[in-house]
CSV table of C-alpha atoms and ligand atoms in Angstrom, one decimal:
chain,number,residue,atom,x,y,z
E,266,UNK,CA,-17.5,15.9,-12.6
E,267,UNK,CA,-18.1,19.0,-10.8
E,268,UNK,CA,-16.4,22.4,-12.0
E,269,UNK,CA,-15.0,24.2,-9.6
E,270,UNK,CA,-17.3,26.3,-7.5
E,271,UNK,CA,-15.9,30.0,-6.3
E,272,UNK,CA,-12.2,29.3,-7.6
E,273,UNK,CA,-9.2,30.4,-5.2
E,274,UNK,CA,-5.8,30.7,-6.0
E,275,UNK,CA,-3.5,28.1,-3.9
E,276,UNK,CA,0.0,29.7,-3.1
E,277,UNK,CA,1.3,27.3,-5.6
E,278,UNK,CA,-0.7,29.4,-8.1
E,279,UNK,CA,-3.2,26.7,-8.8
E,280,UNK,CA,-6.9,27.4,-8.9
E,281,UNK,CA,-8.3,25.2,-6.5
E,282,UNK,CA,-12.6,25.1,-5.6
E,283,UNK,CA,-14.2,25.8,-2.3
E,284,UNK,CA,-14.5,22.4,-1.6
E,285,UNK,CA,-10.8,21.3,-2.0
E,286,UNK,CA,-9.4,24.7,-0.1
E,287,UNK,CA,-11.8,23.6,3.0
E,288,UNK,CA,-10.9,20.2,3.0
E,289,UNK,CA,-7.1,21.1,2.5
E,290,UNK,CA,-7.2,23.4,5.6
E,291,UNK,CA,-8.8,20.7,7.6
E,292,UNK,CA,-5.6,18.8,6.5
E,293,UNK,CA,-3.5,21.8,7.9
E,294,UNK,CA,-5.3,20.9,11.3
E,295,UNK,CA,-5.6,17.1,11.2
E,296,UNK,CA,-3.0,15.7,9.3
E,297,UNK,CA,-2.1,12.0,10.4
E,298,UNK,CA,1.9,12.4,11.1
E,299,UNK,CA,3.5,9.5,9.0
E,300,UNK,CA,6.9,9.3,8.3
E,301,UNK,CA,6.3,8.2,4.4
E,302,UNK,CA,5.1,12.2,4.0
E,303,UNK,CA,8.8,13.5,5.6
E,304,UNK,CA,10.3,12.1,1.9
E,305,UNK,CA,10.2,12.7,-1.7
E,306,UNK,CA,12.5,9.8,-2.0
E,307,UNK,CA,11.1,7.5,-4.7
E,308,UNK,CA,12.6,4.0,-3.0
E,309,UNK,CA,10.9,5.2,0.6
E,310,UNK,CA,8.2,6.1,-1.1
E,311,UNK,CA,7.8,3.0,-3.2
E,312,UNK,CA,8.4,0.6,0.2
E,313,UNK,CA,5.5,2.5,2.1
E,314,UNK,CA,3.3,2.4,-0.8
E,315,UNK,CA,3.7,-1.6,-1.7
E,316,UNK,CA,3.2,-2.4,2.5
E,317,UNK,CA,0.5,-0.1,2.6
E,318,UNK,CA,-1.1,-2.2,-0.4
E,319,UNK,CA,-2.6,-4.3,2.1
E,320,UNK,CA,-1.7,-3.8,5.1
E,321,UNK,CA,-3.1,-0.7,7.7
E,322,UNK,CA,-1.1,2.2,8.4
E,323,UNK,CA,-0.6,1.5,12.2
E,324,UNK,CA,1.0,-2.0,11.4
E,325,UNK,CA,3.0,-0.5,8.4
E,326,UNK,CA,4.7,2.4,9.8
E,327,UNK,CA,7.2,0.4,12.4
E,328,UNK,CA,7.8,-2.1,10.0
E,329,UNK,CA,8.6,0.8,7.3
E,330,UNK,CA,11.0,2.5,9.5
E,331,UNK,CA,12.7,-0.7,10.4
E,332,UNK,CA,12.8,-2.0,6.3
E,333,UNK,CA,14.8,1.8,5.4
E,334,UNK,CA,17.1,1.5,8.2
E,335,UNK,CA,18.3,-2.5,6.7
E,336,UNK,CA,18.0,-1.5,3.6
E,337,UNK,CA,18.2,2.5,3.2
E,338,UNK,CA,18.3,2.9,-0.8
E,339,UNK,CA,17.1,0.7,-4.0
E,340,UNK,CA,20.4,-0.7,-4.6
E,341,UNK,CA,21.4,-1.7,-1.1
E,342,UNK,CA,17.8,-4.1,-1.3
E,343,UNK,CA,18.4,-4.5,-5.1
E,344,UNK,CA,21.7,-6.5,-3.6
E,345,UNK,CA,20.3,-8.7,-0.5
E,346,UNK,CA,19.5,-12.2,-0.7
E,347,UNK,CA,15.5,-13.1,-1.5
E,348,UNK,CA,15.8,-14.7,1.2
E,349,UNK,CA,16.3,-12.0,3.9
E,350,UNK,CA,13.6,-10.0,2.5
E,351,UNK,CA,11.0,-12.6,2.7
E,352,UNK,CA,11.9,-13.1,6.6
E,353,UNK,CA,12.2,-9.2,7.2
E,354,UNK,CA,8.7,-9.4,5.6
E,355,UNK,CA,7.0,-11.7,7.8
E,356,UNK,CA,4.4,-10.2,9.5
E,357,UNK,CA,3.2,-7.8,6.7
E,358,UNK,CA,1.0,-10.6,5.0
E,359,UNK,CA,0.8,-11.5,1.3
E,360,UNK,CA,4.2,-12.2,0.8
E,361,UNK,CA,4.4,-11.7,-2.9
E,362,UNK,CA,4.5,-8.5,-2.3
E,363,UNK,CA,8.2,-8.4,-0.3
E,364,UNK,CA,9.7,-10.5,-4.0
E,365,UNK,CA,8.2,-7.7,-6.0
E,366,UNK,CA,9.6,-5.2,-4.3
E,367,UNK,CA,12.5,-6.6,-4.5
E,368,UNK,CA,12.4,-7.4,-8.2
E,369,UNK,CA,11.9,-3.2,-8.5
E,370,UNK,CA,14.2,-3.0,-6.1
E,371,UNK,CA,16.7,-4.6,-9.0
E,372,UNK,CA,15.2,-2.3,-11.7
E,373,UNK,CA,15.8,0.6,-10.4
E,374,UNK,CA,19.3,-0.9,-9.6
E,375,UNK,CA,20.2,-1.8,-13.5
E,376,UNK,CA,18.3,0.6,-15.1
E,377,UNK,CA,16.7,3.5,-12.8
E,378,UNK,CA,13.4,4.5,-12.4
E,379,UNK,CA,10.6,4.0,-15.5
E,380,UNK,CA,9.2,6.5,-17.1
E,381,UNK,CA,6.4,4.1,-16.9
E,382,UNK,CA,6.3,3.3,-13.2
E,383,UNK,CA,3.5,0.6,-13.5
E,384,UNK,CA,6.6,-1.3,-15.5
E,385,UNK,CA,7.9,-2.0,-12.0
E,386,UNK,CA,6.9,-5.4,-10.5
E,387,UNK,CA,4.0,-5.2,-7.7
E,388,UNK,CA,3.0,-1.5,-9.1
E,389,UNK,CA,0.1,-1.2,-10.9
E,390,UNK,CA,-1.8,2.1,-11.4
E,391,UNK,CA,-2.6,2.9,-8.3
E,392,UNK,CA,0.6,2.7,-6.9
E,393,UNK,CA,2.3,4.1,-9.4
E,394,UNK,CA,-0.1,7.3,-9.1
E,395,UNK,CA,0.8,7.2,-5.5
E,396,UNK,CA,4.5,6.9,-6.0
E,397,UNK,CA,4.1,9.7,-9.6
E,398,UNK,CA,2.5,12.3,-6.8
E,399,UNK,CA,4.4,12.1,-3.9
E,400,UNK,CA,8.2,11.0,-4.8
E,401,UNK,CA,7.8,12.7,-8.4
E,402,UNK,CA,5.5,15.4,-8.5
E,403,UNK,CA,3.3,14.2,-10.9
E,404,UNK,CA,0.0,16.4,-11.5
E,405,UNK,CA,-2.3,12.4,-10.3
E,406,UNK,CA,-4.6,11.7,-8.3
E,407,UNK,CA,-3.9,8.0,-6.8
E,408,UNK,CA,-7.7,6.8,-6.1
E,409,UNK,CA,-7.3,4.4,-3.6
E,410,UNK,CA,-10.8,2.7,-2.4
E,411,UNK,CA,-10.8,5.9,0.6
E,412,UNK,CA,-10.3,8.3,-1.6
E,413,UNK,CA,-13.0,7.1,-4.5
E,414,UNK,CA,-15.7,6.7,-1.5
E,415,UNK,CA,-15.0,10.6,-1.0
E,416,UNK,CA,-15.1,11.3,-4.4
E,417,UNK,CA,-18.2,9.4,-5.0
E,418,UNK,CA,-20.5,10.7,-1.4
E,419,UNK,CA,-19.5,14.3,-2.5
E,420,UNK,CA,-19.4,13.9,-6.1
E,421,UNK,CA,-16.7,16.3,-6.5
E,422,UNK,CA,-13.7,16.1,-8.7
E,423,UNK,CA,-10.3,16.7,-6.7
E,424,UNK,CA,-7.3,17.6,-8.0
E,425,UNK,CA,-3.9,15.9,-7.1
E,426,UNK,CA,-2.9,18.4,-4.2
E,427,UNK,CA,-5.8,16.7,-2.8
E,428,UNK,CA,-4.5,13.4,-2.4
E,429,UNK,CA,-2.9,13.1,1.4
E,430,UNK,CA,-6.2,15.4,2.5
E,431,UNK,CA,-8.6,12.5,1.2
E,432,UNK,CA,-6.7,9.2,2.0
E,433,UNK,CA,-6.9,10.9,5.7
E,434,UNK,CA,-10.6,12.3,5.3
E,435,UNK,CA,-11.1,8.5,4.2
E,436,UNK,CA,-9.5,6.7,6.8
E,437,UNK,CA,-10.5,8.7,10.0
E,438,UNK,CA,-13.8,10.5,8.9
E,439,UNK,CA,-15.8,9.6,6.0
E,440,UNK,CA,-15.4,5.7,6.7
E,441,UNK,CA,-17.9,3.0,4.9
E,442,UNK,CA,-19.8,1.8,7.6
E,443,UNK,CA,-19.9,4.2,9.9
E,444,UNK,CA,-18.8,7.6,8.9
E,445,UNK,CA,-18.5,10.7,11.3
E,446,UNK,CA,-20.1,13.0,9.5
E,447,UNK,CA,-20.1,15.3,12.6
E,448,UNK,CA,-16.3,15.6,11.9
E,449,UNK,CA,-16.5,16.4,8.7
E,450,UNK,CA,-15.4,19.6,7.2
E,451,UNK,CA,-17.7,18.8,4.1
E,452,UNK,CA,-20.7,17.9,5.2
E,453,UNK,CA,-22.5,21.4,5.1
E,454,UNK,CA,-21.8,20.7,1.1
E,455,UNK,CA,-22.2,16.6,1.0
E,456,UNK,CA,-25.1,15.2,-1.0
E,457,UNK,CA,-24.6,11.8,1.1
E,458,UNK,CA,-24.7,13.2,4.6
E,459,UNK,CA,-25.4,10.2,6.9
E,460,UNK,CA,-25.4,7.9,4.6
E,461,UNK,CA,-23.3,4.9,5.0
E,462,UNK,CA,-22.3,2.0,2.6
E,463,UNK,CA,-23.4,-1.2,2.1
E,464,UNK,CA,-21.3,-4.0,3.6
E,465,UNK,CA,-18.9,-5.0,0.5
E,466,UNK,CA,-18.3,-9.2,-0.2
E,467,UNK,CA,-15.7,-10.4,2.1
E,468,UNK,CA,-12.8,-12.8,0.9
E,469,UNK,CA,-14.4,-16.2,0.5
E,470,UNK,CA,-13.8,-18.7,3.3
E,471,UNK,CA,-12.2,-20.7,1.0
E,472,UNK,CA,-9.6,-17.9,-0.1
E,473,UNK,CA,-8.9,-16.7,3.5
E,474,UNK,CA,-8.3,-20.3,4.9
E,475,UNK,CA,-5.7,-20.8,1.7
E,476,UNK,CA,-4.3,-18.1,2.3
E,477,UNK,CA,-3.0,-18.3,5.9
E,478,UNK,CA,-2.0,-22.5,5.0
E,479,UNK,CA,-0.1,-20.4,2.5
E,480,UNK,CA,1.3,-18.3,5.4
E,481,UNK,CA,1.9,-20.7,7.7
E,482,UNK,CA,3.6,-22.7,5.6
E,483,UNK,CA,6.3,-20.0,4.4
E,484,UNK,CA,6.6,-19.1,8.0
E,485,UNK,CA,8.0,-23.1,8.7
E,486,UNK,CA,9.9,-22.5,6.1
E,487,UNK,CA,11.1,-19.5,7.1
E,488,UNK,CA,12.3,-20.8,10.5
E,489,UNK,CA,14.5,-23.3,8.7
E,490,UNK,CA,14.8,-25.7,5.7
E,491,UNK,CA,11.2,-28.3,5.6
E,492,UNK,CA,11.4,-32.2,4.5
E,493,UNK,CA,8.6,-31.0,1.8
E,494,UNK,CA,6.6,-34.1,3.4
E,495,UNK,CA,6.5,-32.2,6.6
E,496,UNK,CA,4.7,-29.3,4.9
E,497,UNK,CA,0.9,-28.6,3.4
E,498,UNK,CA,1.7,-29.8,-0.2
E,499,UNK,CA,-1.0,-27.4,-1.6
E,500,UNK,CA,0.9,-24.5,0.1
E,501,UNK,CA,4.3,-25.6,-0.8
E,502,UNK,CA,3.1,-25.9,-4.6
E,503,UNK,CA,1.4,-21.9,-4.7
E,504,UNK,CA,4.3,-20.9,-2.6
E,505,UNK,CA,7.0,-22.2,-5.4
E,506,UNK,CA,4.9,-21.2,-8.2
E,507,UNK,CA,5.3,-17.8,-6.4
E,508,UNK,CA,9.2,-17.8,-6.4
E,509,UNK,CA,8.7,-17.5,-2.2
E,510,UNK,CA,10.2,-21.2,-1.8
E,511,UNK,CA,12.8,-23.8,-3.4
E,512,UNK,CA,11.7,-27.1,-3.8
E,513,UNK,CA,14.9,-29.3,-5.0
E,514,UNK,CA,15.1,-33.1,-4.1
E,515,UNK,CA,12.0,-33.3,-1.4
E,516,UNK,CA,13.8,-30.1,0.6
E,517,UNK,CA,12.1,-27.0,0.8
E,518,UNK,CA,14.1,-23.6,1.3
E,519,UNK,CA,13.4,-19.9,0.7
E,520,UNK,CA,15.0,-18.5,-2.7
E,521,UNK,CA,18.7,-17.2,-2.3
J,859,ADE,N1,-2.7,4.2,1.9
J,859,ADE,C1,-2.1,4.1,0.7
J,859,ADE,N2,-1.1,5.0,0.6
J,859,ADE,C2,-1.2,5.8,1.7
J,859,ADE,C3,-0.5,6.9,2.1
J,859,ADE,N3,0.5,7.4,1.4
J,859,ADE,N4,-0.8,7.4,3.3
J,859,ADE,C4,-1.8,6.9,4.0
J,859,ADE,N5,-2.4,5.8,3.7
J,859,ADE,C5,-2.2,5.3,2.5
């Protein structure tokens, strides 16, 4: 960990280093608009963060605006049937994900919002640093894999005002493979200039190809009710460990 070098004062009264004030005023420049940075709201907040889990920004952000206006507030998806939200999910990928969010959904419903946010289904520290720093204030960094590349090519230590500034500096400048170094308002002070990272394991054939039988199942299922004989029995029997489907009497539904 680096100390700061040449301390500033932020008009928040934090001291803040060289390095974080430059890259923040880049951010004053080139700040990606998305609509999840408009709200402190903790449910909005909480959707964006669990689709954005796995799933790129561009492909999140219609899908996030379309999730708030069906369901605008915790308890209004707290209350819907499993059932909808798996189908208003489609699309999104690793479905798991939309019956957690639901499950937190209920949480905050009966009993509000953890002190403990990673007591929430489908948050775990990550997202629950995400969700502590932007809906609650919290003084956390949420070190998403863009946001520990930065941290490790400049070995510098951020603090949490940093956070929006280095998912973006992660996403659209200092990428793995190929990163634009040229754009980047760190590089006169970057030990890793030019450098770019090794190409990490991809998801095993065998994992990818269960996965989409996985998908494609739930999507049959989703169009309507499947004889279970129809359908990939493999699938069917990960999808209803899961909770995504019903299987009752060789019919297979999605949860109510
Ligand atoms: N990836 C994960 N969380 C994000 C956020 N809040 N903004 C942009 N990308 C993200």
């Amino acid at each position: 960990m680096e100390e700061p070098d040449n301390p500033r004062t932020s008009p928040s009264g934090h001291t803040i280093g060289a390095v974080e004030a430059t890259l923040l005023a880049w951010y004053g420049t080139a700040a990606r608009d998305l609509p999840w940075r408009k709200t402190r709201n903790p449910y909005a907040i909480l959707v964006s963060e669990v689709m954005l889990q796995q799933t790129q920004v561009e492909r999140v952000v219609p899908r996030y605006e379309r999730w708030l206006r069906r369901w605008a507030t915790a308890t209004a998806l707290a209350d819907a049937p499993a059932a909808d939200v798996i189908v208003e999910w489609q699309g999104l990928g690793y479905n798991r994900r939309a019956l957690s969010l639901h499950r937190a959904a209920q949480h905050v419903r009966d009993e509000g919002w953890p002190e403990d946010l990673t007591r929430l289904p489908g948050v775990g520290p990550y997202t629950a640093a995400a969700l502590g720093n932007f809906a609650f204030g919290e003084d956390v960094l949420p070190r998403d894999v863009n946001v520990e590349r930065v941290e490790r090519r400049t070995g510098h230590a951020f603090t949490a005002r940093a956070a929006q500034a280095l998912m973006d500096l992660g996403a659209t400048v200092c990428l793995a493979r190929v990163p634009r170094c040229g754009h980047c308002p760190l590089a006169s002070e970057c030990p890793s200039l030019g450098t770019r990272d090794e190409p990490l394991r991809r998801q095993s054939r065998f994992e990818g190809s269960f996965r989409q039988r996985r998908g494609a199942t739930l999507r049959l299922v989703v169009e309507r009710t499947r004889w279970e004989d129809e359908l990939d029995s493999d699938a069917v029997a990960s999808l209803a460990g899961d909770g995504l489907v019903i299987v009752c009497e060789g019919v297979v539904r999605l949860p109510s």
